[in-house]
Amino acid sequence: RMRFAGGGAAPLPPPPALPLPAALPAEVEETLKRIQAHKGVIGTIVVNAEGIPIRTTLDNSTTVQYAGLLHQLTMKARSTVRDIDPQNDLTFLRIRSKKHEIMVAPDKEYLLIVIQNPCE
Amino acid sequence: AASQGSPEPLQGLVPPPLPSQQRHRAWPPASSQGRRRVRGQAGWVQRCNVSFSLTSAGTMEIVYVYVKKRSEFGRQCNFSDRQAETNVDIQPDPSLAKNFVERDPIDAAIQCASDMSEHEVNTERFEMENEGVNHLEGGWPKDVNPLEMEQTIRFRKKVEKDENYVNTIIQLGSLMEHCIKQNNAINIYEEYFDDEETADVADEPPSAKTINVFRDPNLIKRTATHLSWHPDGSKKLAVAYSSLEFQRSSKDMSYESYIWDLENPNKPDLVLRPSSPLVSLEYNPKDSHILVGGCYNGQIAYWDTRKGGQPVELSTIEFSHRDPVYGMIWLQSKTGTDCFSASTDGQVLWWDIRKLTEPTETLVMDISRKGVLEDALGAIALEFEPTMPTKFMVGTEQGVVITCNRKAKTPAEKIVGTYSGHHGPIYALARNPFFPKNFLTVGDWTARIWSEDCKESSIMWTKYHMAYLTDGCWSTIRPAVFFTTKMDGTLDVWDFLFKQNNPYLSVKVCDEPLFSLRLQDNGRFIGCGSKLGTVTLLEVSSGLCTLQRNEKNLATAMFERETKREKILEARHREMRLKERTKAEGKEEDVKVETEEEKPEELLARVQKEFFEIIEAEIRRKERADKLSKAQVAH
């Protein structure tokens, strides 16, 4: 069981520029829980590059569908951005639909997908 | 010594070594035809045509050798210089110029480019279909069995312990949170000024735009006789196809009718296969999967779109109509399964689609109220307003509108009243959705608006057109607007508050006659069916489908005014007739005035003469009008 060292202040996410200190898997838990707890968030999915859902709060069939379809879309979006300007790269993808908004944070190996119902 | 001139085998000559594959030799020279002077015996110069052409296989070709004496060759050429001499001198002859005409300038085309030709290629259209792919399971590595919970959990735990994973997720997590918070903070797609009323539409000219065209996919085209919109959202259109020309349908004519999806004009969404072509087709307003159709042979059939293209049930021939079923409307009932149909055989039949073996009720359209089928008028158009469930109206072939009461005790009382005024069959009959007491009839060359109170004549009517009117309907949004279609393929939009003698907008939809018309419930889209089975979907401009200010009041005032006028005229006529009758009765007791009775031939001649005079006057008037307009255009 992991324990937090020096409780009290919640650990801040490290800025990307500096070398990352060794983060604990518990922080991952905490981050994902925090995301899920936000207002309007319907589901959170973490998928790896092969389409295997690592963490998900939705049921398996939905997760696999989201994983497969969004992976393709993210690849397409990334290639579009890079075709237009090779120096550029995709940082975030947001799809707004009538019912909710799907947000995809892409990375080389993993995808973080969050489905949120924006307040209206 | 060899005899002269005859070829002789060479003696003392060593033929060159046999060629072997790919051997480069200096002798003979590279050119395959080598002429060599070979020294041989004295005085004899042998010239041999020896061709050593090396074939790729390395075999030698057959050669032929001949011998010629040197002294027979002739002297060798010796060239020397010579002065130039004139051989021929032709002077110009000016008299020849008289045979020619000088031309200035001259067009001489010089083309230094290569010849090119143009070809067109049109590929055959190939059908594409969009299909989705259903993912079932992610790409698990080979050693993990996706069905085993333990293995998958173990794999996941392993990934979660990976340092790269941890760092990545934290990074992505912060990015994601930022966006989530953004979403929660402000709705960037908020509609501002939603509550404000939209400003009055600018005075744009009315227009109707063609959105889509649905063509009959069969080779032999049939008329689109009836259209029905899908009750929920109007994304689909059901079209009944049949050939209404008497005995003109060929054996190969298909019996199918189609349901089109508005998004896909290339292929029908569903094909309905009745046993006889459908003349009318209606969606059930309560249940969007059920459709009922009236066939050309008089039967009624109903479909469930979930069950496919074959009818679920067909009415028995003995109890059906004897003529094509032109009118078919669903009734308001608790079960939602009642409908009634009308046909030119003079009957109106009520059906419950759960039991199509026989109709639940019959009514014979006999206006003498005796129920005699032979005297019945053929029914073409039906009208039913759900807000008045006991009354309905029937438009007949003879030009008479009959109002009926369904709940009357005896069949004689069922027929309440008649309205006559059309010279030909009434193809459309519709009540104004805002003023149910007024209804529109479309038949022969006019469209007429009636009020239920005036039985003698219509209160408003259009002028007589050049082409027959085939169908009409009211606008569902604006009480003063209605649409009509004509045999010359035009769709007319009338707004009687704006202009009474001409249509507000006239759109030429196609070259062939238009037979049917149906407005969508939102009043914006109209489907028109033509003789060749082409259904055109038009969108009218927003001015024609938004309620104008004061329109209801103005329309009410107009209807009331016209109704009053007609009533006054009616009263006058009645008075005059009464006076005539009393005068006639009074005169009978007096001297019988001899009136010259016209013989039928004289009557015919007189009528003919009058008729032609009127036609000629009309033609002359048209010519004058044409000349005038031409003169105006020239200026």
CSV table of C-alpha atoms in Angstrom, one decimal, chain A residues 13-14 20 23-25 27-28 31 34-35 38-39 41 46 50-55 60 64-65 68 72 91-92 94 96 101 103 105-107 109-110 112 114 116 119-120, chain B residues 133-141 155-156 159-189:
chain,number,residue,atom,x,y,z
A,13,PRO,CA,1.0,18.1,-11.4
A,14,PRO,CA,4.6,18.7,-12.4
A,20,LEU,CA,9.8,14.7,-14.0
A,23,ALA,CA,5.6,9.9,-9.7
A,24,LEU,CA,3.8,7.2,-7.8
A,25,PRO,CA,1.0,5.2,-9.3
A,27,GLU,CA,-1.0,9.9,-8.1
A,28,VAL,CA,-2.4,8.4,-11.3
A,31,THR,CA,-5.7,12.3,-11.0
A,34,ARG,CA,-10.4,13.9,-9.6
A,35,ILE,CA,-11.2,14.1,-13.3
A,38,HIS,CA,-15.7,17.0,-11.9
A,39,LYS,CA,-19.1,18.3,-12.7
A,41,VAL,CA,-18.1,14.1,-16.5
A,46,VAL,CA,-7.4,5.3,-20.6
A,50,GLU,CA,-3.2,-1.3,-29.2
A,51,GLY,CA,-6.7,-0.4,-28.1
A,52,ILE,CA,-6.6,-2.2,-24.8
A,53,PRO,CA,-8.5,-0.2,-22.2
A,54,ILE,CA,-6.3,0.2,-19.1
A,55,ARG,CA,-8.7,2.1,-16.9
A,60,ASN,CA,-16.6,-2.8,-21.6
A,64,VAL,CA,-13.9,-0.8,-26.6
A,65,GLN,CA,-16.0,1.1,-29.1
A,68,GLY,CA,-11.2,1.9,-31.4
A,72,GLN,CA,-8.4,6.2,-35.5
A,91,THR,CA,-2.1,18.4,-28.4
A,92,PHE,CA,-5.8,18.0,-27.8
A,94,ARG,CA,-12.5,17.9,-28.6
A,96,ARG,CA,-18.8,18.5,-29.4
A,101,GLU,CA,-18.5,16.5,-25.5
A,103,MET,CA,-12.3,15.1,-25.1
A,105,ALA,CA,-5.7,13.9,-24.8
A,106,PRO,CA,-3.3,12.0,-27.1
A,107,ASP,CA,0.1,10.7,-26.4
A,109,GLU,CA,1.4,5.4,-26.4
A,110,TYR,CA,-1.8,6.2,-24.5
A,112,LEU,CA,-6.9,9.7,-22.2
A,114,VAL,CA,-13.2,11.9,-21.1
A,116,GLN,CA,-18.4,15.3,-20.4
A,119,CYS,CA,-23.3,22.6,-18.4
A,120,GLU,CA,-26.2,24.4,-20.2
B,133,VAL,CA,-17.2,-1.4,-38.2
B,134,ASN,CA,-18.0,-2.8,-34.8
B,135,HIS,CA,-15.0,-3.2,-32.6
B,136,LEU,CA,-15.3,-6.0,-30.2
B,137,GLU,CA,-12.1,-6.3,-28.3
B,138,GLY,CA,-8.8,-4.5,-28.1
B,139,GLY,CA,-5.5,-5.9,-29.3
B,140,TRP,CA,-4.5,-8.1,-26.5
B,141,PRO,CA,-1.0,-9.5,-26.7
B,155,PHE,CA,-1.9,-7.3,-17.6
B,156,ARG,CA,-3.6,-4.1,-16.7
B,159,VAL,CA,0.8,-1.5,-17.4
B,160,GLU,CA,-0.2,0.6,-14.5
B,161,LYS,CA,3.1,0.1,-12.8
B,162,ASP,CA,5.0,1.2,-15.8
B,163,GLU,CA,6.7,4.5,-15.1
B,164,ASN,CA,6.1,5.9,-18.6
B,165,TYR,CA,2.4,5.3,-18.1
B,166,VAL,CA,2.3,7.1,-14.8
B,167,ASN,CA,4.1,10.2,-16.1
B,168,THR,CA,2.0,10.3,-19.3
B,169,ILE,CA,-1.3,10.0,-17.5
B,170,ILE,CA,-0.4,12.7,-15.0
B,171,GLN,CA,0.5,15.0,-17.8
B,172,LEU,CA,-2.5,14.3,-19.9
B,173,GLY,CA,-4.6,14.5,-16.8
B,174,SER,CA,-3.6,18.1,-16.1
B,175,LEU,CA,-4.3,19.1,-19.7
B,176,MET,CA,-7.7,17.4,-19.5
B,177,GLU,CA,-8.7,19.0,-16.3
B,178,HIS,CA,-8.0,22.4,-17.8
B,179,CYS,CA,-10.5,21.7,-20.6
B,180,ILE,CA,-13.1,20.2,-18.3
B,181,LYS,CA,-13.0,23.2,-16.1
B,182,GLN,CA,-13.2,25.4,-19.1
B,183,ASN,CA,-16.4,23.6,-20.2
B,184,ASN,CA,-17.9,24.0,-16.8
B,185,ALA,CA,-17.0,27.6,-16.5
B,186,ILE,CA,-18.6,29.0,-19.6
B,187,ASN,CA,-20.7,27.6,-22.3
B,188,ILE,CA,-19.0,28.8,-25.5
B,189,TYR,CA,-21.9,27.7,-27.7
